[in-house]
Amino acid sequence: MELQSMRRREAEDMVDMYIKRNIHGLLDLAIPDDEDAKNAAGTFATSISVFVEKLLSGGNRQPSYRSKGSSSNSRGSRGAATRRGGSGSRSTMAGKQSVSKPNNDSANIISDWITEQQNAPSTKGKPVKAPSRNSVAALNKSFDKFRQWINSNNSTNESTLYEPISQFFCFVASCLKAVHTLSQSVCPRRLVVPFCKPDRKSADGDDDSRVDLYLNLPQFDDYTIGTLITNPPEEENEAPMLADTFAIVEVKSAIQGIGKAMPQLFQYTRGIYNEQYDRRFAWGMAVGGKKVQAVFFGPDYALASDTICVDDASGRAKLVKLLVDWSFCESHRLGYDPAILHNKRLRYYEINVGGEDGPITYYSKSAVISAERLFGRHTRCFIASTAKPEHGATAEPDIFIKYAWPEATEDADVDYRDEGRHLQKITRTIEAEANLDGKCPRYQSSGRVMVDRRVSNEGIKAVEDTSRSILSDGICQQLDDDQNFVNGLRVHKVICMKGVGKPPKELENGFEVICVMADAMECHWEIYQRCKILHRDISTNNILFSGRGSNIKGMLIDFDHAICEDDKNAVRHFERTGTLPFMSINNLEGGKLEHSLLDDWESLIYILCWVGTYNWKKKDEPGERPCIPQRRIVANEASSKHSRSRTTTRATQRKGNQQEQSAIKLISRWFQGIDLRTCAHTKRSDLHTEASFYALTKQFDNSIPDIENLKGLVHTLRRALIEKHEDIKLKGSLKWTLN
């Protein structure tokens, strides 16, 4: 329960920090770049919207708006269907017309519409085939279900909305399928359909959270209309997979509203990044009764669309248009990386990386590091080779490939803190050092990721993939105009290096932990001595290992936060860098002392304490190993989700409270403080004396082999860095005076 409680509070905190609401033109980010696909999506979105309104009115009257495919009257947007009535008030009244009860004519309306679409200009000259009875019946059933969403009231329970909302997605997908069964026009690339059973735990999630609706993207030709509506693609008893989920839809009742759905949407979308190694950004939806907001999750922000009201004709048209655009658009518009192709049948990734002599194709079985956070650098690392797999078996990997979204300058020539720039210098300097083989990565290639997309009137061209280029100019302007919204620049980068390894969570015992950390810090020291490059982010995510037993080696990676002290052009300023909860006290406090070698060594103490307390080899048990928090620290210690019965005796309550307190690890206060300074003060108190530090190491997991050696090492490090270190200039954050 501690893990879920912490993530829930963290998600609530992230909503306040990162979201920007009511972004005009956000839905237009799904419009296809290809002109033919864009026109086809606009045409069919309009046709389906008119069809929906005709069904809802019983065929007696037409909707009160006219759509022009890819035009829109919203500021800074193009491509949404719009409403054009005789006057503003008249249009509003007609748009919110009461929905009639289903009648016997709905099947005829559906049959006539399919026939009408097959007689469209794009299908002229083809033999017209009467719509199948199964197709008409399936669409009629889906319509009868989703109209319950439109007719719902404020008292409608959340769970009763799942199926009607699901059927709205199925209805739109089935309309596309019906239209294109005999069509010669541009075909959708995919369909957007929900997982068959709502409110389910994913098979690959790392907690027990239950997602309301999972949206999947089956290929357009894979399923028939009846299959989509009456028997969705997944088997009845099969659990959904976050690895296959395009977007998550979180649903709340009208009384709870969209605001209550947002924290869960944030929390669960994190799982998509964690399980999908080819995601650049993500989409999601928050539903509160009959109101919907689409959410766009970028590297450093979450943008929510204007509210879409499904009890209004124009609102329904916007939602239909979004689903159709998602069906037609290129994969990069959905947030996928076009350079990383996942072969699900043979279970490997094909990764195309640009090089000096042209692109190079690598093959990888899986990622060794995935993006565990919703915002930030989204680091994903692969071990790969250039040999194409045969029958699903990949060759022995010898290349380490890293994708990330670090903060950077717009001009690559003055990006003095670029990791590729640092690794080139490191490789040139230590190339002949045999003692560092396997402990230090060797540079191969690096660059900024390029994506083909439409740029204003210039047509489709390759542009740098940045946190601003994935948005439209109009949206960037809205963010720039908001003085309270901090939006820096992150650039999508890729780097290839020689030297492969496994993440430290696969270490077997305390001896291996000590050896790996020793090698990583030897690499850290040699790089600083020879290259004057300071790493500044020593954490569990930035250390790998290879070999086992006496042949084990540790490797230091990830120089995103590094800085070259000899580089006069590099921007030097005091800043917080690192990964919670491994940041030094000076770093947490944002002090005046510049980040030094001692800050990185202090981080090593925290890593060893983390490993000793939260055993890597244990399975994911709630409360045993919490996730590493993001940028801002959540408020208070987690508490039990289930309240005690009133009939419980005071003695039982007291015993339960004592058990709860003993289960709480002292180290958890390092990342669950009220603010960063409070966490810093807690660390200072814990490490100030041998006795206070002993109370912390006493909670190490004694089931870890060689745990006593690990305890001895951290105590030795604490004494060396805190009690005996005399160099004031280097001491950095280790001025241990309690305030």
XYZ file of C-alpha atoms in Angstrom:
739
model
C 0.000 0.000 0.000
C 2.939 2.334 0.661
C 4.007 2.142 -2.975
C 0.548 2.888 -4.353
C -0.104 5.652 -1.825
C 3.173 7.343 -2.671
C 2.545 7.154 -6.393
C -0.977 8.501 -5.972
C 0.241 11.506 -3.981
C 3.128 11.989 -6.383
C 0.665 11.998 -9.299
C -1.499 14.636 -7.604
C 1.617 16.724 -7.082
C 2.654 16.312 -10.729
C -0.746 17.446 -12.000
C -0.297 20.732 -10.141
C 3.270 21.150 -11.377
C 3.151 20.104 -15.003
C -0.302 20.524 -16.503
C -1.393 23.417 -18.693
C -5.128 23.336 -19.334
C -7.398 24.487 -22.157
C -4.766 24.507 -24.906
C -6.370 25.670 -28.150
C -5.553 23.536 -31.168
C -4.141 20.629 -29.156
C -6.255 18.074 -31.051
C -4.668 19.279 -34.292
C -1.381 17.645 -33.268
C -2.961 14.380 -34.448
C -3.660 15.638 -37.995
C -1.675 13.602 -40.572
C 1.298 15.223 -42.324
C 0.511 13.493 -45.612
C -1.873 15.695 -47.592
C -3.968 12.812 -48.958
C -4.332 11.212 -45.534
C -5.191 14.602 -44.032
C -7.957 15.208 -46.578
C -9.314 11.689 -46.239
C -9.393 11.948 -42.439
C -11.224 15.274 -42.622
C -13.760 13.946 -45.111
C -14.595 10.785 -43.197
C -14.640 12.497 -39.811
C -17.276 14.873 -41.165
C -19.245 12.017 -42.696
C -19.221 9.987 -39.462
C -20.208 13.034 -37.400
C -23.188 13.738 -39.663
C -24.101 10.054 -39.470
C -24.011 10.114 -35.639
C -26.288 13.158 -35.486
C -28.717 11.584 -37.924
C -28.921 8.478 -35.772
C -29.393 10.493 -32.590
C -32.206 12.518 -34.139
C -33.909 9.399 -35.483
C -33.292 10.505 -39.060
C -35.794 13.344 -38.749
C -33.408 16.273 -39.003
C -29.836 17.093 -39.872
C -27.307 18.436 -37.344
C -27.071 22.200 -37.087
C -23.473 22.495 -38.225
C -21.493 22.006 -41.391
C -17.903 20.678 -41.281
C -15.182 21.478 -43.781
C -12.893 18.552 -43.191
C -9.557 20.026 -42.197
C -10.596 23.592 -41.343
C -11.420 24.918 -37.900
C -12.592 28.083 -36.233
C -10.623 27.498 -33.021
C -7.675 29.768 -32.441
C -4.410 28.317 -33.747
C -6.060 25.080 -34.903
C -6.761 23.312 -38.155
C -8.528 20.077 -38.872
C -11.369 19.937 -36.314
C -14.950 19.738 -37.512
C -16.801 23.020 -36.795
C -20.362 24.135 -36.326
C -21.821 26.940 -38.460
C -25.383 27.896 -37.512
C -27.455 30.911 -38.414
C -26.676 32.594 -35.090
C -24.654 31.770 -32.003
C -27.579 31.060 -29.704
C -29.494 29.145 -32.325
C -26.508 26.900 -33.012
C -25.991 26.171 -29.330
C -29.593 25.173 -28.811
C -29.631 22.951 -31.844
C -26.280 21.405 -30.926
C -27.596 20.366 -27.496
C -30.846 19.003 -28.843
C -32.430 16.215 -26.851
C -31.538 12.765 -28.127
C -34.493 10.696 -29.252
C -35.015 7.091 -28.231
C -33.802 4.451 -30.662
C -36.398 3.525 -33.240
C -36.842 0.879 -35.859
C -35.388 3.194 -38.483
C -31.844 3.177 -37.043
C -30.920 -0.027 -38.906
C -32.186 1.515 -42.140
C -30.212 4.710 -41.457
C -27.051 2.654 -40.900
C -27.610 0.592 -44.053
C -28.319 3.730 -46.138
C -25.213 5.467 -44.790
C -22.887 2.581 -45.650
C -24.353 2.400 -49.139
C -23.994 6.167 -49.529
C -20.324 5.990 -48.578
C -19.717 3.183 -51.060
C -21.243 5.371 -53.758
C -18.891 8.254 -52.909
C -16.762 9.694 -55.761
C -13.679 7.793 -54.544
C -15.423 4.465 -55.178
C -17.063 5.250 -58.509
C -16.746 2.490 -61.039
C -16.723 -0.277 -58.426
C -19.629 -2.675 -58.013
C -21.775 -1.602 -55.033
C -22.395 -4.378 -52.574
C -25.259 -4.260 -50.085
C -24.115 -3.868 -46.460
C -24.020 -7.157 -44.615
C -26.685 -7.813 -42.008
C -24.022 -8.499 -39.382
C -22.335 -5.144 -40.002
C -25.600 -3.237 -39.685
C -26.595 -5.146 -36.548
C -23.189 -4.595 -34.926
C -23.238 -0.849 -35.603
C -26.812 -0.620 -34.367
C -25.861 -2.375 -31.133
C -22.862 -0.118 -30.636
C -24.989 2.990 -31.231
C -27.576 1.817 -28.720
C -24.793 1.468 -26.120
C -22.888 4.712 -26.602
C -26.050 6.848 -26.590
C -26.317 5.870 -22.904
C -23.186 7.972 -22.322
C -24.729 10.960 -24.064
C -27.962 10.566 -22.071
C -26.233 9.978 -18.722
C -26.921 12.298 -15.800
C -24.861 13.637 -12.889
C -25.789 10.726 -10.667
C -24.591 8.098 -13.145
C -22.005 5.851 -11.524
C -18.480 5.816 -12.947
C -18.434 2.081 -13.678
C -21.655 2.231 -15.707
C -19.952 4.647 -18.121
C -17.165 2.244 -19.115
C -19.076 0.262 -21.737
C -20.920 3.217 -23.349
C -17.623 5.104 -23.731
C -15.932 1.965 -25.084
C -18.700 1.547 -27.633
C -18.238 5.111 -28.865
C -14.643 4.211 -29.806
C -15.798 0.932 -31.361
C -18.539 2.712 -33.324
C -16.110 5.172 -34.927
C -13.637 2.376 -35.723
C -16.415 0.259 -37.216
C -17.621 3.152 -39.355
C -14.135 3.482 -40.794
C -14.072 -0.247 -41.408
C -17.458 -0.178 -43.118
C -16.551 2.788 -45.302
C -13.238 1.380 -46.452
C -14.267 -2.214 -46.996
C -14.827 -1.456 -50.713
C -13.108 1.927 -50.945
C -10.181 2.784 -53.206
C -9.348 5.972 -51.311
C -6.564 6.435 -48.760
C -6.894 3.749 -46.123
C -6.509 4.270 -42.358
C -3.248 2.946 -40.981
C -4.933 1.514 -37.885
C -8.078 1.484 -35.747
C -8.478 2.922 -32.239
C -10.349 0.425 -30.061
C -10.553 -0.237 -26.309
C -9.552 -3.404 -24.548
C -12.622 -5.619 -24.238
C -12.857 -5.650 -20.429
C -12.667 -2.301 -18.583
C -11.302 -1.692 -15.089
C -8.517 -4.265 -15.348
C -5.011 -4.630 -13.940
C -2.372 -4.822 -16.659
C -0.319 -7.976 -17.012
C 2.980 -6.035 -17.115
C 2.303 -3.252 -14.593
C 4.473 -2.873 -11.483
C 1.603 -2.409 -9.024
C -2.022 -3.442 -8.539
C -3.577 -0.384 -10.174
C -6.660 -0.968 -12.286
C -7.001 1.160 -15.401
C -10.490 2.161 -16.556
C -9.953 1.851 -20.331
C -6.940 0.801 -22.398
C -6.861 2.009 -26.016
C -5.140 -0.293 -28.497
C -4.182 0.186 -32.151
C -4.914 -2.970 -34.174
C -3.967 -2.869 -37.842
C -6.817 -1.772 -40.072
C -7.127 -5.080 -41.931
C -6.991 -7.313 -38.860
C -10.631 -7.309 -37.748
C -14.162 -7.103 -39.090
C -16.904 -4.790 -37.835
C -18.629 -7.503 -35.848
C -15.353 -8.531 -34.220
C -14.628 -4.977 -33.100
C -18.005 -4.508 -31.412
C -19.184 -7.909 -30.229
C -15.886 -9.734 -29.731
C -12.923 -7.329 -29.393
C -9.435 -8.435 -30.442
C -8.270 -9.672 -27.009
C -9.427 -12.913 -25.501
C -11.989 -12.583 -22.729
C -9.664 -13.731 -19.966
C -6.499 -12.123 -21.283
C -5.116 -9.236 -19.218
C -4.267 -6.008 -21.057
C -0.638 -5.118 -21.613
C 0.782 -1.643 -21.090
C 3.377 -2.617 -23.693
C 0.567 -2.716 -26.280
C -1.444 0.257 -24.999
C -1.590 3.411 -27.104
C -3.388 5.580 -24.543
C -5.227 5.334 -21.243
C -8.706 6.697 -20.573
C -9.583 7.493 -16.959
C -13.277 7.913 -16.201
C -15.025 9.669 -13.315
C -18.663 10.528 -12.719
C -19.968 13.997 -13.542
C -19.987 14.887 -9.839
C -16.304 13.933 -9.426
C -15.339 15.679 -12.665
C -12.303 15.593 -14.923
C -10.035 16.935 -12.182
C -10.377 13.706 -10.195
C -9.426 11.626 -13.242
C -6.198 13.520 -13.959
C -3.968 12.134 -11.143
C -4.788 8.551 -12.094
C -4.193 9.314 -15.756
C -0.754 10.711 -14.861
C 0.058 7.738 -12.643
C -0.916 5.082 -15.180
C 0.624 6.803 -18.213
C 3.983 6.488 -16.467
C 3.603 2.731 -17.003
C 3.354 3.225 -20.774
C 6.772 4.912 -20.850
C 8.171 2.191 -18.621
C 6.991 -0.651 -20.877
C 7.307 0.928 -24.349
C 10.862 1.656 -25.410
C 9.871 3.445 -28.608
C 7.654 6.164 -27.094
C 8.617 9.824 -27.538
C 5.442 11.223 -26.007
C 2.025 9.909 -25.027
C -1.664 10.715 -25.357
C -4.402 10.140 -22.814
C -8.001 11.071 -21.988
C -9.700 12.212 -18.797
C -13.494 11.861 -18.662
C -15.832 13.400 -16.109
C -19.416 12.417 -16.930
C -20.119 13.824 -20.392
C -17.022 16.044 -20.463
C -13.737 14.949 -22.019
C -10.232 16.391 -22.175
C -7.500 14.920 -24.344
C -4.070 15.135 -22.690
C -0.734 15.353 -24.491
C 2.230 14.220 -22.346
C 5.460 15.840 -23.533
C 8.967 15.527 -22.054
C 8.463 18.383 -19.591
C 4.763 19.204 -19.638
C 1.229 17.857 -19.896
C -1.186 19.810 -22.084
C -4.954 19.387 -21.769
C -7.313 20.301 -24.601
C -10.362 22.507 -24.383
C -13.206 20.599 -22.755
C -15.185 18.450 -25.181
C -18.872 18.039 -24.271
C -20.393 14.904 -25.796
C -23.944 16.144 -25.169
C -23.224 18.791 -27.803
C -23.059 18.109 -31.554
C -19.866 20.100 -32.022
C -18.257 18.286 -29.077
C -19.110 14.895 -30.531
C -17.677 16.009 -33.869
C -14.375 17.002 -32.227
C -14.068 13.639 -30.517
C -14.866 11.774 -33.742
C -12.297 13.883 -35.603
C -9.601 13.077 -33.045
C -10.248 9.324 -33.287
C -10.233 9.434 -37.092
C -7.007 11.480 -37.148
C -5.372 8.953 -34.834
C -6.408 6.243 -37.315
C -4.926 8.023 -40.346
C -1.870 9.868 -38.996
C 1.772 8.830 -39.069
C 3.176 6.917 -36.091
C 5.304 9.846 -34.942
C 2.079 11.860 -34.457
C 1.000 9.209 -31.940
C 4.247 9.562 -29.997
C 6.186 6.607 -31.409
C 9.801 6.832 -32.549
C 9.941 6.034 -36.286
C 13.602 5.026 -35.944
C 12.774 2.198 -33.499
C 10.728 -0.614 -35.032
C 9.424 -3.414 -32.826
C 9.142 -6.788 -34.525
C 6.604 -8.411 -32.204
C 6.563 -11.703 -34.060
C 10.311 -12.303 -33.774
C 10.592 -10.248 -30.572
C 13.391 -7.840 -31.345
C 13.878 -4.122 -32.004
C 15.303 -2.687 -35.195
C 17.048 0.599 -34.400
C 18.211 2.984 -37.127
C 20.902 5.426 -36.017
C 22.445 8.091 -38.220
C 26.212 7.932 -38.725
C 28.884 9.883 -40.580
C 28.653 7.493 -43.539
C 24.860 7.136 -43.429
C 22.358 5.408 -41.165
C 23.348 2.206 -39.375
C 20.821 -0.460 -38.404
C 21.206 -2.204 -35.064
C 19.190 -5.060 -33.590
C 18.319 -5.496 -29.933
C 16.353 -8.028 -27.924
C 15.138 -5.510 -25.355
C 15.971 -2.349 -23.455
C 18.192 -2.622 -20.388
C 17.007 0.739 -19.054
C 13.501 2.094 -19.609
C 11.924 5.469 -18.879
C 10.624 5.034 -15.352
C 9.294 8.560 -15.011
C 6.484 10.474 -16.659
C 8.552 13.619 -17.196
C 12.230 14.375 -17.661
C 14.937 12.815 -19.804
C 13.017 9.588 -20.586
C 16.287 7.675 -20.888
C 16.037 4.360 -22.755
C 19.081 2.159 -23.316
C 19.564 -0.867 -25.544
C 22.371 -3.374 -25.948
C 22.547 -4.288 -29.610
C 24.556 -5.612 -32.532
C 24.613 -5.022 -36.283
C 23.843 -8.681 -37.065
C 20.224 -9.254 -38.081
C 18.495 -11.857 -35.879
C 17.775 -15.263 -37.305
C 14.613 -16.983 -36.102
C 14.288 -14.424 -33.295
C 17.782 -15.053 -31.864
C 19.956 -11.939 -31.744
C 23.747 -11.983 -31.932
C 25.948 -11.239 -28.910
C 25.501 -7.488 -28.323
C 28.549 -5.229 -28.432
C 27.001 -1.752 -28.791
C 25.254 0.320 -26.137
C 22.572 2.678 -27.563
C 21.033 5.410 -25.463
C 18.049 7.631 -26.283
C 17.230 10.550 -23.991
C 15.631 14.011 -23.831
C 18.216 16.126 -21.962
C 17.974 19.886 -21.596
C 19.982 21.504 -24.363
C 20.546 24.636 -26.394
C 18.700 25.108 -29.658
C 22.001 25.533 -31.521
C 23.898 22.240 -31.443
C 27.223 24.019 -32.069
C 27.069 25.765 -28.695
C 25.642 22.805 -26.774
C 28.737 22.551 -24.593
C 27.140 20.131 -22.150
C 26.270 17.599 -24.832
C 26.965 14.026 -23.700
C 28.355 13.039 -27.092
C 30.859 15.898 -26.883
C 31.995 14.678 -23.441
C 32.295 11.032 -24.503
C 34.376 11.922 -27.538
C 36.862 13.695 -25.283
C 36.852 10.848 -22.750
C 37.438 8.224 -25.465
C 40.324 10.177 -27.025
C 41.982 10.683 -23.649
C 41.729 7.205 -22.105
C 41.733 5.091 -25.266
C 45.068 3.487 -24.429
C 44.263 2.842 -20.748
C 43.877 -0.944 -20.451
C 42.891 -0.739 -16.776
C 39.696 1.082 -17.759
C 38.552 -1.466 -20.340
C 35.001 -2.468 -19.542
C 34.702 0.257 -16.915
C 34.352 3.244 -19.213
C 32.181 3.576 -22.348
C 33.925 4.192 -25.681
C 32.315 6.659 -28.090
C 30.974 5.465 -31.471
C 28.501 8.062 -32.724
C 25.908 10.563 -31.511
C 23.447 13.127 -32.770
C 20.042 14.719 -32.511
C 17.055 12.620 -33.577
C 15.374 13.847 -36.764
C 11.698 13.308 -37.631
C 9.984 13.886 -40.988
C 7.009 16.210 -40.538
C 5.126 18.998 -42.278
C 6.577 22.455 -41.634
C 4.183 25.310 -42.504
C 4.408 25.937 -46.257
C 7.721 24.138 -46.704
C 6.127 20.725 -47.025
C 7.430 17.621 -45.274
C 11.054 17.841 -44.141
C 13.352 16.371 -41.500
C 13.371 18.494 -38.338
C 15.090 18.096 -34.984
C 12.903 16.295 -32.463
C 12.571 18.717 -29.543
C 10.043 19.509 -26.840
C 8.949 22.492 -28.955
C 9.045 21.006 -32.462
C 6.527 18.294 -31.494
C 4.053 21.125 -30.839
C 2.554 23.642 -33.237
C 3.661 27.289 -33.346
C 0.300 28.327 -31.938
C 0.656 26.048 -28.898
C 4.242 27.191 -28.271
C 2.999 30.769 -28.298
C 0.314 29.947 -25.726
C 2.957 28.421 -23.441
C 5.317 31.371 -23.928
C 2.532 33.814 -23.048
C 1.958 32.142 -19.685
C 4.545 33.601 -17.302
C 3.721 30.984 -14.654
C 4.512 28.086 -16.986
C 8.204 27.190 -17.140
C 8.962 25.465 -20.424
C 12.636 24.877 -21.202
C 14.004 23.120 -24.267
C 14.648 19.393 -24.299
C 16.209 17.752 -27.342
C 15.797 14.107 -28.322
C 19.318 12.681 -28.672
C 20.850 9.315 -29.463
C 24.339 8.122 -28.660
C 26.115 4.837 -29.488
C 29.086 3.568 -27.544
C 31.189 0.459 -27.157
C 30.796 -1.377 -23.904
C 27.655 -3.175 -22.796
C 26.323 -4.183 -19.431
C 23.367 -5.073 -17.261
C 21.498 -2.845 -14.805
C 22.591 -3.146 -11.152
C 19.234 -4.613 -10.114
C 20.583 -7.935 -11.426
C 23.482 -8.008 -8.960
C 23.427 -11.092 -6.747
C 25.091 -10.112 -3.476
C 26.898 -7.479 -1.446
C 30.303 -8.493 -2.829
C 29.175 -7.802 -6.405
C 27.628 -4.495 -5.368
C 30.902 -3.369 -3.775
C 33.022 -4.417 -6.793
C 30.715 -2.726 -9.306
C 30.471 0.526 -7.357
C 34.259 0.555 -6.865
C 34.862 0.224 -10.612
C 32.291 2.924 -11.398
C 33.909 5.371 -8.985
C 37.406 4.502 -10.289
C 36.098 5.427 -13.744
C 34.606 8.604 -12.245
C 37.947 9.589 -10.683
C 40.070 8.836 -13.773
C 37.740 10.814 -16.039
C 37.866 13.791 -13.715
C 41.656 13.643 -13.326
C 42.406 13.248 -17.018
C 39.528 15.099 -18.704
C 38.283 17.480 -15.986
C 34.762 16.190 -16.632
C 32.603 15.950 -13.515
C 29.701 13.473 -13.771
C 27.256 15.118 -11.283
C 24.590 12.376 -11.368
C 25.805 9.265 -9.572
C 22.720 7.048 -9.245
C 21.495 3.477 -9.649
C 20.323 4.284 -13.187
C 23.781 5.366 -14.356
C 25.836 2.308 -13.443
C 26.021 -0.977 -15.363
C 27.991 -4.175 -14.859
C 29.319 -7.104 -16.872
C 30.627 -10.521 -15.866
C 30.113 -12.378 -12.602
C 32.055 -13.292 -9.496
C 35.757 -12.419 -9.630
C 35.376 -11.268 -13.268
C 32.647 -8.734 -12.560
C 33.182 -5.139 -13.722
C 31.234 -1.950 -13.142
C 30.767 0.815 -15.703
C 29.770 4.453 -15.286
C 27.419 5.789 -17.978
C 25.083 8.717 -18.635
C 27.003 11.996 -18.797
C 23.891 14.107 -19.477
C 24.477 16.252 -16.395
C 28.268 16.300 -16.697
C 30.260 19.470 -17.140
C 33.824 20.025 -18.326
C 35.561 22.323 -15.857
C 38.140 23.369 -18.470
C 35.512 24.462 -20.983
C 35.324 28.242 -20.696
C 32.269 28.397 -22.967
C 30.168 26.139 -20.767
C 27.521 27.902 -18.732
C 28.575 27.780 -15.069
C 25.846 28.356 -12.539
C 24.610 26.829 -9.322
C 21.895 24.320 -10.039
C 20.319 21.190 -8.662
C 21.384 18.164 -10.701
C 20.999 14.489 -9.988
C 18.446 11.833 -9.183
C 16.388 11.664 -6.030
C 17.069 10.227 -3.464
C 20.805 10.183 -4.313
C 21.374 13.941 -4.449
C 23.853 15.434 -2.004
C 22.748 17.730 0.792
C 24.294 20.775 -0.840
C 22.478 19.847 -4.043
C 19.143 19.498 -2.256
C 19.573 22.803 -0.470
C 20.554 24.628 -3.658
C 23.504 26.097 -1.779
C 26.115 28.546 -2.967
C 28.816 25.889 -3.150
C 29.388 24.596 -6.657
C 28.885 20.862 -7.304
C 32.184 19.104 -6.549
C 33.776 15.655 -6.466
C 32.590 15.209 -2.901
C 28.955 15.627 -3.914
C 29.325 12.624 -6.236
C 31.043 10.559 -3.535
C 28.287 11.485 -1.118
C 25.793 10.131 -3.655
C 27.625 6.795 -3.489
C 26.785 6.545 0.231
C 23.098 7.012 -0.568
C 23.185 4.395 -3.341
C 24.696 1.794 -1.033
C 22.151 2.599 1.684
C 19.348 2.300 -0.880
C 20.609 -1.086 -2.098
C 21.105 -2.369 1.440
C 17.619 -1.298 2.547
C 15.541 -2.123 -0.530
C 16.925 -5.446 -1.729
C 17.064 -5.422 -5.549
C 16.568 -9.166 -5.721
C 13.151 -9.067 -4.091
C 10.025 -9.085 -6.183
C 7.868 -5.976 -6.339
C 6.155 -6.085 -2.976
C 4.056 -3.038 -2.090
C 5.963 -1.008 0.437
C 9.228 -2.932 -0.005
C 10.941 -1.038 -2.801
C 9.344 2.302 -3.706
C 9.891 3.869 -7.072
C 12.507 6.608 -7.268
C 10.538 9.869 -7.035
C 10.545 12.600 -9.639
C 11.769 16.177 -9.541
C 9.662 17.248 -6.597
C 9.329 15.239 -3.396
C 5.922 14.126 -2.232
C 4.495 15.200 1.075
C 4.202 12.679 3.899
C 4.905 9.077 4.756
C 2.484 6.632 3.205
C -0.323 5.360 5.381
C -2.529 2.337 5.129
C -5.311 2.572 2.580
C -7.725 0.555 4.634
C -9.101 2.167 7.777
C -9.474 0.033 10.910
C -12.830 -1.149 12.133
C -14.435 0.875 14.917
C -14.780 -2.307 16.963
C -11.012 -2.788 17.125
C -9.724 -2.512 20.691
C -7.266 0.186 21.688
C -4.624 -2.446 22.415
C -4.952 -3.902 18.926
C -4.783 -0.417 17.420
C -1.633 0.369 19.418
C -0.010 -2.889 18.281
C -0.961 -2.190 14.675
C 0.484 1.318 14.874
C 3.763 -0.017 16.254
C 3.988 -2.575 13.441
C 3.291 0.141 10.879
C 6.001 2.393 12.293
C 8.566 -0.419 12.404
C 7.842 -1.274 8.773
C 8.664 2.289 7.703
C 12.290 2.588 6.668
C 14.251 5.562 7.990
C 15.736 6.010 4.539
C 12.260 6.758 3.150
C 12.453 10.194 4.793
C 15.176 11.061 2.283
C 12.644 11.215 -0.520
C 9.308 11.735 1.204
C 9.945 15.018 2.951
C 7.709 18.047 2.706
C 10.292 19.805 0.521
C 13.882 19.442 -0.643
C 15.352 21.326 2.305
C 13.516 19.082 4.752
C 14.974 16.024 3.021
C 18.418 17.624 3.216
C 18.022 18.293 6.933
C 16.956 14.654 7.482
C 20.045 13.379 5.670
C 22.243 15.706 7.680
C 20.750 14.365 10.924
C 21.081 10.710 9.876
C 24.742 11.008 8.881
C 25.860 13.451 11.592
C 26.987 10.852 14.137
C 27.963 7.201 14.103
C 24.976 6.389 16.328
C 22.389 8.087 14.096
C 23.852 6.428 11.011
C 23.897 3.040 12.757
C 20.125 3.303 13.345
C 19.729 3.641 9.574
C 22.026 0.774 8.554
C 20.383 -1.420 11.181
C 17.404 -1.581 8.799
C 19.480 -3.111 5.989
C 18.020 -6.319 4.577
C 19.920 -9.137 6.290
C 18.819 -11.627 3.609
C 21.341 -10.073 1.184
C 24.535 -12.198 1.017
C 27.602 -10.301 2.308
C 25.375 -7.597 3.786
C 27.790 -7.064 6.711
C 30.571 -6.123 4.290
C 28.227 -3.612 2.684
C 27.400 -2.132 6.086
C 31.090 -1.857 6.914
C 31.811 -0.053 3.647
C 29.126 2.620 4.077
C 30.283 3.315 7.644
C 33.875 3.646 6.402
C 32.785 6.038 3.653
C 30.796 8.143 6.117
C 33.772 8.483 8.452
C 36.172 9.319 5.598
C 33.929 11.903 3.961
C 32.372 13.506 7.006
C 34.483 13.060 10.123
C 38.012 13.026 8.699
C 37.887 15.092 5.524
C 39.707 18.380 6.046
C 39.784 20.022 2.601
C 37.247 22.840 2.974
C 37.404 23.687 -0.717
C 36.469 20.155 -1.732
C 34.242 19.447 1.202
C 31.210 20.798 -0.618
C 27.999 19.805 1.099
C 29.866 17.954 3.808
C 29.999 20.904 6.201
C 28.060 18.943 8.764
C 26.704 21.544 11.151
C 23.139 21.012 12.296
C 20.986 24.092 11.994
